Coordinates of C-alpha atoms and ligand atoms in Angstrom, one line a residue:
Chain K
M980 CA 8.6 38.5 -6.9
Y981 CA 5.6 39.7 -5.0
T982 CA 5.4 38.4 -1.4
G983 CA 3.4 41.0 0.5
G984 CA -0.2 41.4 1.1
C985 CA -1.5 38.0 1.7
N986 CA 0.5 36.4 4.4
I987 CA -2.3 35.4 6.7
D988 CA -1.2 34.5 10.2
K989 CA -4.4 34.1 12.0
M990 CA -4.9 31.5 14.7
A991 CA -8.2 29.7 14.9
D992 CA -10.0 28.8 18.0
M993 CA -9.9 25.1 18.9
D994 CA -12.8 24.9 21.3
N995 CA -14.6 23.5 18.4
L996 CA -12.5 20.5 17.3
N997 CA -13.8 20.6 13.8
P998 CA -13.0 24.1 12.4
E999 CA -14.3 24.9 8.9
I1000 CA -11.8 24.3 6.1
D1001 CA -11.4 28.1 5.6
E1002 CA -10.4 28.5 9.3
R1003 CA -7.8 25.7 8.8
L1004 CA -6.4 27.3 5.7
A1005 CA -6.2 30.6 7.6
T1006 CA -3.6 29.1 9.8
L1007 CA -1.2 28.8 6.8
R1008 CA 1.2 31.2 5.2
F1009 CA 0.9 31.5 1.4
I1010 CA 3.3 33.4 -0.7
C1011 CA 1.3 34.8 -3.6
N1012 CA 2.0 34.7 -7.2
N1013 CA -0.6 35.3 -9.9
N1014 CA 0.7 32.5 -12.1
R1015 CA -1.9 29.7 -12.1
H1016 CA 0.0 26.5 -11.4
L1017 CA -3.1 24.3 -11.8
K1018 CA -4.9 24.4 -15.1
L1019 CA -8.0 22.4 -16.0
N1020 CA -9.0 20.8 -19.3
V1021 CA -12.6 21.9 -19.0
E1022 CA -13.8 19.6 -21.8
L1023 CA -12.7 16.6 -19.8
C1024 CA -14.3 17.9 -16.7
K1025 CA -17.6 18.2 -18.5
K1026 CA -17.5 14.4 -19.1
C1027 CA -16.7 13.7 -15.4
E1028 CA -19.8 12.5 -13.6
N1029 CA -18.6 12.3 -10.1
K1030 CA -16.4 15.4 -9.8
N1031 CA -14.7 13.9 -6.8
C1032 CA -12.1 16.6 -6.8
L1033 CA -14.7 18.5 -4.7
Y1034 CA -14.0 16.0 -1.9
F1035 CA -10.5 14.6 -2.2
C1036 CA -8.6 17.9 -2.1
P1037 CA -7.4 18.7 1.4
A1038 CA -7.7 22.5 0.7
N1039 CA -11.0 22.6 -1.0
V1040 CA -9.4 24.1 -4.0
Y1041 CA -12.0 22.8 -6.4
K1042 CA -15.4 24.4 -6.2
Y1043 CA -18.4 23.9 -8.4
E1044 CA -20.4 27.0 -8.9
N1045 CA -22.9 28.0 -11.6
D1046 CA -22.2 24.9 -13.5
T1047 CA -18.4 25.6 -13.8
L1048 CA -15.5 24.3 -11.8
D1049 CA -13.6 27.0 -10.0
V1050 CA -10.0 26.4 -9.1
E1051 CA -8.8 28.4 -6.1
F1052 CA -5.1 27.6 -6.8
E1053 CA -4.0 30.2 -4.2
N1054 CA -5.0 27.8 -1.4
C1055 CA -3.2 24.7 -2.9
L1056 CA -1.0 22.7 -0.5
E1057 CA 0.9 21.1 -3.4
C1058 CA 0.2 17.7 -2.1
G1059 CA -0.4 16.2 -5.5
T1060 CA -3.6 14.3 -4.6
C1061 CA -5.5 15.8 -7.6
R1062 CA -2.7 14.8 -10.0
I1063 CA -3.1 11.2 -8.8
C1064 CA -6.9 11.0 -8.2
C1065 CA -8.4 12.8 -11.1
P1066 CA -9.9 10.0 -13.2
Y1067 CA -9.5 11.9 -16.5
N1068 CA -6.1 13.4 -16.0
A1069 CA -7.7 16.7 -16.6
I1070 CA -5.3 18.8 -14.4
E1071 CA -2.2 20.2 -15.8
W1072 CA -0.1 20.4 -12.6
E1073 CA 3.1 22.3 -11.9
Y1074 CA 4.8 23.6 -8.8
P1075 CA 4.3 27.3 -8.3
K1076 CA 7.2 29.4 -9.6
D1077 CA 9.2 32.2 -7.8
S1078 CA 9.2 30.1 -4.5
S1079 CA 5.6 31.0 -4.1
G1080 CA 2.9 28.8 -2.6
V1081 CA 2.4 27.3 0.8
E1082 CA 4.9 27.5 3.7
Y1083 CA 4.8 25.8 7.0
R1084 CA 6.0 27.1 10.4
F1085 CA 5.4 23.8 12.2
G1086 CA 5.9 21.3 9.3
Chain H
M1339 CA 24.2 31.0 -9.9
E1340 CA 27.9 31.4 -9.0
N1341 CA 29.8 29.6 -11.7
D1342 CA 33.4 30.0 -10.5
K1343 CA 33.7 26.4 -9.3
K1344 CA 33.0 23.5 -11.6
I1345 CA 29.9 21.7 -10.6
D1346 CA 30.5 17.9 -10.1
A1347 CA 27.0 16.9 -9.1
I1348 CA 23.5 18.5 -9.1
I1349 CA 21.1 17.4 -6.4
V1350 CA 17.4 18.4 -7.0
G1351 CA 15.7 19.0 -3.7
A1352 CA 17.0 19.9 -0.2
G1353 CA 15.1 17.4 1.8
P1354 CA 16.9 14.9 4.1
S1355 CA 17.8 12.6 1.2
G1356 CA 19.2 15.4 -1.0
I1357 CA 21.2 17.0 1.8
A1358 CA 22.7 13.7 2.9
C1359 CA 23.7 12.9 -0.6
A1360 CA 25.3 16.3 -1.2
L1361 CA 27.3 16.1 2.0
T1362 CA 28.6 12.6 1.1
I1363 CA 29.8 13.8 -2.3
K1364 CA 31.4 16.9 -0.7
R1365 CA 33.2 14.7 1.8
G1366 CA 34.4 12.6 -1.1
G1367 CA 36.3 15.6 -2.4
Y1368 CA 33.8 17.0 -5.1
N1369 CA 31.6 20.0 -5.5
P1370 CA 27.9 19.3 -5.4
V1371 CA 25.1 22.0 -5.7
V1372 CA 21.7 21.4 -4.1
I1373 CA 18.8 23.2 -5.9
E1374 CA 15.7 23.9 -3.8
K1375 CA 12.5 25.6 -4.9
S1376 CA 11.6 27.0 -1.5
S1377 CA 12.6 30.4 -0.1
H1378 CA 14.1 28.8 3.1
I1379 CA 15.2 25.2 3.5
G1380 CA 12.5 23.0 4.9
V1381 CA 9.5 25.4 4.9
K1382 CA 7.6 23.6 2.2
N1383 CA 8.0 20.2 3.9
L1384 CA 5.7 18.5 6.4
F1385 CA 5.7 15.2 8.2
G1386 CA 4.3 13.6 11.3
G1387 CA 7.0 14.5 13.7
A1388 CA 9.4 11.7 14.7
V1389 CA 13.0 11.2 13.4
Y1390 CA 14.8 7.9 14.1
L1391 CA 18.3 8.9 14.7
E1392 CA 20.3 6.0 13.3
S1393 CA 21.0 7.6 10.0
I1394 CA 21.7 11.0 11.5
K1395 CA 24.3 9.4 13.7
E1396 CA 26.0 7.9 10.7
L1397 CA 26.3 11.4 9.2
F1398 CA 27.1 13.4 12.3
P1399 CA 28.5 10.9 14.9
D1400 CA 29.7 13.8 17.1
T1401 CA 27.2 16.5 16.7
Y1402 CA 23.8 14.7 16.3
K1403 CA 22.9 15.5 19.9
N1404 CA 22.9 19.2 19.2
F1405 CA 20.1 19.2 16.7
P1406 CA 17.1 21.3 17.7
Y1407 CA 15.0 18.4 19.0
E1408 CA 11.7 19.1 20.8
R1409 CA 11.3 15.9 22.9
I1410 CA 12.9 12.5 23.1
I1411 CA 10.2 9.9 22.3
K1412 CA 10.1 7.4 25.1
K1413 CA 6.5 6.2 25.0
H1414 CA 5.2 4.4 22.0
N1415 CA 1.5 3.7 22.0
Y1416 CA -0.6 1.6 19.6
V1417 CA -4.4 2.1 19.9
I1418 CA -7.2 0.2 18.3
F1419 CA -10.6 1.9 18.6
N1420 CA -14.1 2.0 17.5
K1421 CA -16.9 4.5 18.2
D1422 CA -16.6 4.6 22.0
E1423 CA -14.2 1.9 23.1
S1424 CA -10.5 1.5 22.7
L1425 CA -7.6 -0.8 23.4
S1426 CA -4.1 0.4 23.7
V1427 CA -0.7 -1.1 24.0
S1428 CA 1.9 1.1 25.6
Y1429 CA 5.6 0.5 25.3
K1430 CA 8.2 2.5 27.2
K1431 CA 11.6 2.7 25.6
N1432 CA 14.6 3.8 27.5
D1433 CA 16.9 4.5 24.6
E1434 CA 17.2 8.0 23.0
N1435 CA 16.9 7.0 19.4
T1436 CA 13.6 8.7 18.4
I1437 CA 13.0 12.4 18.7
S1438 CA 10.4 14.9 17.7
I1439 CA 11.3 17.9 15.6
Y1440 CA 9.8 20.3 13.0
R1441 CA 10.9 19.9 9.4
R1442 CA 11.7 23.6 9.2
N1443 CA 14.2 23.1 12.0
F1444 CA 15.4 19.6 11.0
D1445 CA 16.0 20.3 7.3
S1446 CA 17.6 23.7 7.8
R1447 CA 19.9 22.3 10.5
L1448 CA 21.0 19.5 8.1
A1449 CA 21.6 22.1 5.5
D1450 CA 23.6 24.3 7.9
E1451 CA 25.9 21.4 8.8
A1452 CA 26.4 20.7 5.1
K1453 CA 27.1 24.4 4.4
K1454 CA 29.7 24.4 7.1
E1455 CA 31.5 21.6 5.2
G1456 CA 31.2 23.6 1.9
V1457 CA 28.1 22.3 0.2
C1458 CA 26.5 24.9 -2.0
F1459 CA 22.8 25.5 -2.0
A1460 CA 20.8 27.4 -4.6
I1461 CA 17.4 28.2 -3.0
D1462 CA 14.4 30.0 -4.6
T1463 CA 15.0 27.9 -7.7
L1464 CA 12.5 25.5 -9.2
V1465 CA 13.9 22.8 -11.5
V1466 CA 11.4 22.4 -14.3
D1467 CA 13.1 19.6 -16.4
L1468 CA 15.9 17.1 -16.5
I1469 CA 18.1 17.6 -19.6
I1470 CA 18.5 14.3 -21.4
K1471 CA 20.8 13.8 -24.4
D1472 CA 21.6 10.5 -26.1
K1473 CA 19.8 8.6 -23.3
K1474 CA 22.1 10.3 -20.7
I1475 CA 21.0 12.8 -18.1
I1476 CA 23.4 15.7 -18.4
G1477 CA 21.9 18.5 -16.4
V1478 CA 18.7 20.3 -15.3
K1479 CA 16.7 23.2 -16.6
T1480 CA 15.6 25.6 -13.8
E1481 CA 13.0 28.3 -14.0
Y1482 CA 15.9 30.6 -14.8
E1483 CA 18.7 28.8 -16.7
E1484 CA 20.2 25.5 -17.7
I1485 CA 22.9 23.9 -15.5
Y1486 CA 25.1 21.0 -16.5
A1487 CA 26.9 18.4 -14.4
P1488 CA 28.2 14.9 -15.0
I1489 CA 25.8 13.5 -12.5
V1490 CA 22.3 14.5 -11.4
I1491 CA 20.7 13.1 -8.2
V1492 CA 16.9 13.5 -8.1
A1493 CA 15.7 14.0 -4.5
E1494 CA 12.4 15.7 -5.3
G1495 CA 10.1 13.9 -2.9
F1496 CA 7.1 11.7 -3.7
N1497 CA 5.2 14.2 -5.9
S1498 CA 7.7 13.3 -8.6
L1499 CA 7.0 15.8 -11.4
L1500 CA 10.5 15.7 -13.0
L1501 CA 10.8 11.9 -13.0
N1502 CA 7.2 11.5 -14.4
K1503 CA 7.9 14.1 -17.1
A1504 CA 11.2 12.4 -18.1
G1505 CA 9.6 9.0 -18.2
L1506 CA 11.9 7.7 -15.4
K1507 CA 8.9 6.8 -13.1
E1508 CA 5.4 5.7 -14.0
A1509 CA 2.5 7.8 -13.0
T1510 CA 1.4 6.9 -9.4
E1511 CA -1.9 5.0 -9.0
P1512 CA -4.2 6.1 -6.2
K1513 CA -3.8 2.8 -4.4
D1514 CA 0.0 3.4 -4.2
A1515 CA -0.3 6.7 -2.4
I1516 CA -1.5 8.0 0.9
L1517 CA -2.5 11.5 1.7
G1518 CA -1.5 12.7 5.2
V1519 CA -3.5 15.5 6.7
R1520 CA -2.2 17.0 9.9
E1521 CA -2.8 19.7 12.5
V1522 CA -0.5 21.2 15.0
I1523 CA -2.3 22.0 18.2
K1524 CA -1.0 24.2 21.0
L1525 CA -1.2 23.0 24.6
Q1526 CA 1.5 24.3 27.0
S1527 CA 4.3 21.9 28.0
D1528 CA 3.0 21.2 31.6
E1529 CA -0.4 20.3 30.2
I1530 CA 1.3 17.9 27.7
N1531 CA 3.3 16.3 30.5
K1532 CA 0.2 15.8 32.5
R1533 CA -2.0 14.4 29.7
F1534 CA 0.6 12.1 28.4
N1535 CA 2.2 11.3 31.7
L1536 CA 5.6 12.5 30.7
K1537 CA 8.6 14.1 32.3
D1538 CA 10.1 17.2 30.8
N1539 CA 11.8 16.5 27.5
E1540 CA 10.1 13.1 27.3
G1541 CA 7.8 12.6 24.4
A1542 CA 5.1 10.2 23.3
M1543 CA 3.9 8.9 19.9
Y1544 CA 0.7 7.1 19.0
E1545 CA -0.5 5.1 16.1
F1546 CA -4.3 4.7 15.8
F1547 CA -6.1 1.9 13.9
G1548 CA -9.8 1.6 13.0
G1549 CA -12.8 3.6 13.9
L1550 CA -12.8 6.1 11.0
N1551 CA -15.8 4.9 9.0
K1552 CA -19.5 5.4 9.8
E1553 CA -21.9 2.5 9.5
N1554 CA -22.5 1.4 5.9
E1555 CA -19.5 3.3 4.7
D1556 CA -16.6 1.8 2.9
V1557 CA -13.8 1.1 5.4
P1558 CA -10.8 3.2 4.4
L1559 CA -7.2 2.1 4.6
A1560 CA -6.4 4.8 7.1
M1561 CA -4.1 5.2 10.1
G1562 CA -3.9 8.0 12.6
F1563 CA -0.8 9.3 14.3
L1564 CA 0.0 11.7 17.1
Y1565 CA 3.4 13.1 18.3
T1566 CA 4.2 15.4 21.2
F1567 CA 6.4 18.5 20.8
K1568 CA 7.5 20.8 23.6
N1569 CA 4.4 22.9 23.7
N1570 CA 2.4 21.4 20.8
V1571 CA 1.0 18.1 19.6
S1572 CA 0.8 17.1 16.0
I1573 CA -2.2 14.9 15.1
G1574 CA -3.0 13.5 11.7
V1575 CA -4.3 10.7 9.6
G1576 CA -3.0 9.0 6.5
V1577 CA -5.7 7.9 4.1
S1578 CA -5.2 5.8 1.0
M1579 CA -5.9 7.9 -2.1
E1580 CA -7.9 5.0 -3.5
N1581 CA -10.4 5.6 -0.7
L1582 CA -10.3 9.4 -1.1
K1583 CA -10.9 9.1 -4.8
N1584 CA -14.0 7.0 -4.4
N1585 CA -15.6 7.8 -1.0
K1586 CA -16.8 11.4 -1.3
I1587 CA -15.4 12.0 2.2
T1588 CA -12.9 14.8 2.6
P1589 CA -9.5 14.1 4.2
Y1590 CA -10.2 16.6 7.0
E1591 CA -13.5 14.8 7.8
Y1592 CA -11.4 11.7 8.5
L1593 CA -9.1 13.8 10.7
D1594 CA -12.1 15.2 12.6
R1595 CA -13.5 11.8 13.2
L1596 CA -10.1 10.8 14.7
K1597 CA -10.0 13.9 16.9
N1598 CA -13.5 13.4 18.1
N1599 CA -13.0 9.8 19.2
E1600 CA -13.8 9.4 22.9
F1601 CA -10.2 8.2 23.6
I1602 CA -8.4 10.9 21.6
K1603 CA -10.5 13.9 22.4
P1604 CA -9.3 14.4 26.0
L1605 CA -5.7 14.4 24.7
I1606 CA -6.2 17.5 22.6
E1607 CA -9.3 19.2 24.0
G1608 CA -9.0 22.9 24.7
G1609 CA -5.9 23.3 22.5
E1610 CA -5.5 26.0 19.9
L1611 CA -5.1 25.1 16.2
L1612 CA -1.7 26.5 15.2
E1613 CA -1.4 25.0 11.7
Y1614 CA -3.1 22.7 9.3
G1615 CA -1.4 21.0 6.4
A1616 CA -1.3 18.0 4.0
H1617 CA 1.4 16.1 2.1
S1618 CA 1.5 12.8 0.2
I1619 CA 3.4 9.6 1.1
P1620 CA 4.3 6.6 -1.1
E1621 CA 2.4 3.5 -0.2
G1622 CA 3.3 1.0 -2.9
G1623 CA 6.1 -0.5 -0.8
Y1624 CA 8.9 -2.7 -2.2
K1625 CA 6.9 -3.7 -5.3
K1626 CA 6.7 -0.1 -6.5
I1627 CA 10.3 1.0 -6.3
P1628 CA 11.2 2.5 -9.7
K1629 CA 14.5 1.9 -11.4
L1630 CA 17.0 3.6 -9.1
Y1631 CA 19.8 4.6 -11.6
H1632 CA 20.1 5.7 -15.2
N1633 CA 23.1 7.0 -17.2
G1634 CA 24.1 10.1 -15.3
C1635 CA 21.3 9.9 -12.7
M1636 CA 20.2 8.3 -9.4
L1637 CA 17.0 8.5 -7.4
V1638 CA 17.0 8.9 -3.6
G1639 CA 14.4 9.2 -0.8
D1640 CA 10.6 9.5 -1.4
C1641 CA 10.8 9.9 -5.1
A1642 CA 12.2 6.4 -5.2
N1643 CA 9.3 5.3 -3.0
L1644 CA 11.6 4.5 -0.1
V1645 CA 9.1 4.8 2.8
D1646 CA 8.1 2.3 5.4
S1647 CA 4.5 3.4 5.5
I1648 CA 3.6 0.8 8.2
H1649 CA 5.7 2.8 10.7
F1650 CA 5.4 6.3 9.1
E1651 CA 9.2 6.1 8.7
G1652 CA 10.8 8.0 5.9
T1653 CA 13.5 10.4 6.9
N1654 CA 16.0 7.7 8.0
L1655 CA 15.5 5.8 4.8
A1656 CA 15.8 9.0 2.8
I1657 CA 19.1 9.9 4.5
K1658 CA 20.5 6.4 4.2
S1659 CA 19.7 6.3 0.5
G1660 CA 21.2 9.7 0.1
I1661 CA 24.5 8.5 1.7
L1662 CA 24.7 5.4 -0.5
A1663 CA 24.0 7.3 -3.7
G1664 CA 26.5 9.9 -2.6
K1665 CA 29.2 7.2 -2.2
T1666 CA 28.4 5.8 -5.6
A1667 CA 28.6 9.3 -7.1
V1668 CA 32.1 9.6 -5.6
I1669 CA 33.2 6.3 -7.2
A1670 CA 31.8 7.5 -10.6
L1671 CA 33.5 10.8 -10.3
N1672 CA 36.8 9.1 -9.4
K1673 CA 36.5 6.8 -12.5
N1674 CA 35.0 9.6 -14.6
D1675 CA 32.4 7.1 -15.7
F1676 CA 28.7 7.9 -15.1
S1677 CA 27.1 5.1 -17.0
E1678 CA 24.6 2.7 -15.5
K1679 CA 27.4 0.1 -15.3
V1680 CA 29.0 2.1 -12.5
L1681 CA 25.9 3.6 -11.0
K1682 CA 24.2 0.3 -10.4
N1683 CA 26.5 0.0 -7.5
Y1684 CA 24.0 2.3 -5.7
K1685 CA 21.2 -0.2 -6.1
K1686 CA 23.5 -3.1 -4.9
E1687 CA 24.4 -1.2 -1.8
L1688 CA 20.9 -0.1 -1.1
Y1689 CA 19.6 -3.7 -1.4
K1690 CA 22.2 -4.8 1.2
S1691 CA 21.2 -2.0 3.6
F1692 CA 18.2 -2.0 6.1
V1693 CA 16.3 0.3 3.6
I1694 CA 15.4 -2.4 1.1
R1695 CA 15.5 -5.2 3.6
D1696 CA 12.8 -3.5 5.7
L1697 CA 10.7 -2.7 2.7
K1698 CA 11.0 -6.3 1.6
T1699 CA 9.8 -7.5 5.1
Y1700 CA 6.5 -5.7 4.5
K1701 CA 6.3 -6.6 0.8
S1702 CA 2.7 -7.7 0.8
V1703 CA 1.5 -6.1 4.0
I1704 CA 0.2 -2.9 2.3
E1705 CA -1.5 -4.8 -0.5
T1706 CA -3.1 -7.1 2.1
L1707 CA -4.1 -4.2 4.3
F1708 CA -5.9 -2.6 1.4
K1709 CA -7.6 -5.8 0.2
R1710 CA -8.6 -6.9 3.7
R1711 CA -9.2 -3.4 5.0
E1712 CA -12.7 -4.2 6.2
S1713 CA -11.2 -7.0 8.4
V1714 CA -8.2 -5.1 9.6
F1715 CA -9.6 -1.7 10.3
S1716 CA -13.2 -2.6 11.3
Y1717 CA -14.0 -6.2 12.1
Y1718 CA -11.0 -7.4 14.1
P1719 CA -10.6 -4.2 16.1
K1720 CA -14.3 -4.6 17.0
K1721 CA -13.7 -8.2 18.0
I1722 CA -10.5 -7.5 20.0
I1723 CA -12.3 -4.8 22.0
E1724 CA -15.2 -7.1 22.5
F1725 CA -12.9 -9.7 23.9
F1726 CA -11.4 -7.3 26.4
N1727 CA -14.9 -6.3 27.3
I1728 CA -15.7 -9.9 28.2
F1729 CA -12.3 -10.3 29.9
T1730 CA -12.9 -7.3 32.2
T1731 CA -16.6 -7.3 32.8
P1732 CA -17.7 -9.1 36.0
D1733 CA -21.1 -10.6 35.8
N1734 CA -22.7 -14.0 36.7
I1735 CA -22.1 -15.8 33.4
P1736 CA -19.3 -18.3 33.6
K1737 CA -16.2 -16.9 31.7
K1738 CA -15.8 -20.2 29.9
D1739 CA -19.2 -19.9 28.2
K1740 CA -18.5 -16.3 27.3
Y1741 CA -15.2 -17.3 25.6
R1742 CA -16.8 -20.1 23.8
N1743 CA -19.6 -17.8 22.5
F1744 CA -17.0 -15.3 21.5
L1745 CA -15.1 -17.9 19.4
F1746 CA -18.3 -19.1 17.8
S1747 CA -19.3 -15.5 17.0
F1748 CA -16.5 -15.4 14.4
I1749 CA -18.1 -18.3 12.5
K1750 CA -21.6 -16.8 12.9
E1751 CA -20.7 -13.3 11.9
R1752 CA -18.1 -14.0 9.2
K1753 CA -18.5 -15.7 5.9
L1754 CA -16.2 -18.7 5.7
K1755 CA -14.7 -17.2 2.5
D1756 CA -13.7 -14.0 4.5
L1757 CA -12.3 -15.9 7.4
T1758 CA -10.2 -18.1 5.1
A1759 CA -9.0 -15.1 3.1
D1760 CA -8.0 -13.3 6.3
V1761 CA -6.1 -16.3 7.6
I1762 CA -4.3 -16.9 4.3
S1763 CA -3.3 -13.2 3.9
F1764 CA -2.0 -12.9 7.5
V1765 CA 0.0 -16.1 7.2
K1766 CA 1.5 -14.9 3.9
C1767 CA 2.5 -11.6 5.4
I1768 CA 4.1 -13.3 8.4
L1769 CA 6.0 -15.8 6.3
E1770 CA 7.3 -13.1 4.1
A1771 CA 8.4 -11.1 7.1
V1772 CA 10.4 -14.0 8.6
I1773 CA 11.8 -15.8 5.6
Ligands
FAD1178 C1 2.0 13.2 6.8 C2 3.4 12.6 6.8 C3 3.9 12.1 8.0 C4 5.2 11.5 8.1 N1 5.7 11.2 9.3 C5 7.0 10.8 9.3 C6 7.6 10.6 10.6 O1 7.0 10.8 11.7 N2 8.9 10.2 10.6 C7 9.6 10.0 9.5 O2 10.8 9.6 9.5 N3 9.1 10.2 8.3 C8 7.8 10.6 8.2 N4 7.2 10.9 6.9 C9 8.0 10.6 5.7 C10 9.1 11.7 5.5 O3 8.6 13.0 5.6 C11 9.7 11.5 4.1 O4 10.0 10.2 3.9 C12 11.0 12.3 3.9 O5 10.7 13.7 4.1 C13 11.6 12.1 2.5 O6 12.7 12.9 2.3 P1 13.1 13.3 0.9 O7 14.4 14.1 1.0 O8 13.2 12.1 0.0 O9 11.9 14.2 0.3 P2 11.3 15.6 0.8 O10 11.4 15.7 2.2 O11 9.9 15.6 0.2 O12 12.1 16.7 0.1 C14 12.0 17.1 -1.2 C15 12.6 18.5 -1.4 O13 12.7 18.7 -2.8 C16 12.2 20.0 -3.1 N5 11.8 20.0 -4.5 C17 10.9 19.1 -5.0 N6 10.8 19.3 -6.4 C18 11.7 20.3 -6.7 C19 12.0 20.9 -7.9 N7 11.4 20.6 -9.1 N8 12.9 21.9 -7.9 C20 13.6 22.2 -6.7 N9 13.3 21.7 -5.5 C21 12.3 20.7 -5.5 C22 11.1 20.2 -2.1 O14 10.8 21.5 -1.9 C23 11.7 19.5 -0.9 O15 12.4 20.4 -0.1 C24 6.0 11.4 6.9 C25 5.4 11.9 5.7 C26 4.2 12.5 5.6 C27 3.7 13.1 4.4
SF4_1179 S1 -12.2 15.0 -11.0 FE1 -10.8 15.7 -12.6 S2 -12.1 15.5 -14.5 FE2 -13.5 15.4 -12.7 S3 -14.2 17.5 -12.4 FE3 -12.4 17.2 -11.1 S4 -10.7 17.9 -12.3 FE4 -12.4 17.6 -13.7
SF4_1180 S1 -2.3 19.6 -5.0 FE1 -3.5 18.9 -3.2 S2 -4.1 20.9 -2.3 FE2 -3.4 21.4 -4.4 S3 -5.3 21.3 -5.6 FE3 -4.4 19.3 -5.7 S4 -5.3 18.1 -4.1 FE4 -5.7 20.3 -3.7

């Protein structure tokens, strides 16, 4: 199991009450694992007009760049929203293995 | 996994429900094993911040006071707001039944108590499947090996992968789920005491209604919450996934709107963001409880949808369901019969307890809140605040005229169809709650 290298422990400044999502994610600890626990069925995504996963994910994991959907699974909070909200069931969803993924200090 | 002792029961998930269940089975004289995917107990879990102590007292009548609590919640506040006005009801309680705590501390303390009594935990282990043979659940498959036991208790939380995969729970629809997004903000303890008007060790909690949509936007079914810890506050919002799915507004945008409200901003201003997070909550209520028992298997806590989402209450229901399933497991182990015939006793006991009785009380509330969300979260909050504005503003217009105009404004502003629907739904909810 690989756990080093990417435990970010940065604290964001709150003078601004609306930090960018990246600043919020930087407050979290993620144990890394290269195993993709979220997989997309891209054929279904091509049919999807609204691509609302760009909005409903609380960690901005889904990004649409150069006509393709990019899944930054390393930032996933494992909340399951995309499992429930994707209208085409296009996401093959598993929990990360090797006790990797998000960990909270103040959960 | 150490295999020297025979395993009598497997519990999947070391949340409050799973630990309470394992401890109950151990106290009944059997050997349970709790399997948990995280590297330390509790670190993957997140909630608002308050635990209602009744169920903890039932488990630990002598030691419950030694739990690593942050503050004892004495002030309960309910706030209705719109863009720049708010109305709050404050209620001071003198009992010591609600406390604030972090899940990492709460879950791991529960586990430590259970370990002291001999419960075995297998952490760092993800369960990937339930093993089913001849319509009986006979064990689990982890990421490493297969483990067998006469009884399996699923305590995996609301994101129920195992139950969905095994066909023991239907896929959740967006309208039956809420996403909670939450931030922990650091503010020194003195500052918290000052801002919330608290003495040391005393805590406050808030529930917020309304004010989260901009003009011409769909009104979301969304409620805000805030809890005080020793040096930090936790502030968050729960938004119906049906709204998240359709509204093209991110969950953290809703949270920002809450934080920037004129009433809430002064409570958290100048604080430092310590941690962001998100987790889902069942919202379907009584009508969405899945079948609670199968041959060789019972469901406890959030994976059985046992959450009172009106009050953000889940840990006490989780613990109570864990205790009751544990007691039934002991009966089954005594009889050496793990069929539905014996395990249905769990359902019977749960229906007699406060868990199902409370969920039944609010049977239609969630559905109503969703259907009438424009009324509940936008129109009536606006009207209530308007009323208090009239009530408190001195000018030269006779109050009686103002009140009369206020009453007429409902008829002017609201279609008769909407008014009737509001009244019928509210009466229905109230009747269900009292009958
Ligand atoms: C935003 C939010 C705010 C809340 N606020 C409050 C509050 O203030 N007060 C309150 O009482 N309740 C609150 N709740 C509800 C409360 O958190 C839950 O009801 C409670 O945690 C349920 O306990 P549980 O044991 O059923 O499940 P969980 O606490 O979810 O525990 C499940 C455990 O199982 C583990 N697990 C899951 N799948 C597997 C697997 N396949 N293999 C191994 N391990 C697995 C998980 O890692 C986890 O440790 C809140 C919930 C949320 C999301
Ligand atoms: S919502 Fe689902 S189907 Fe649509 S783009 Fe996103 S993942 Fe693909
Ligand atoms: S589980 Fe939650 S955090 Fe992870 S990708 Fe899906 S919506 Fe985003």
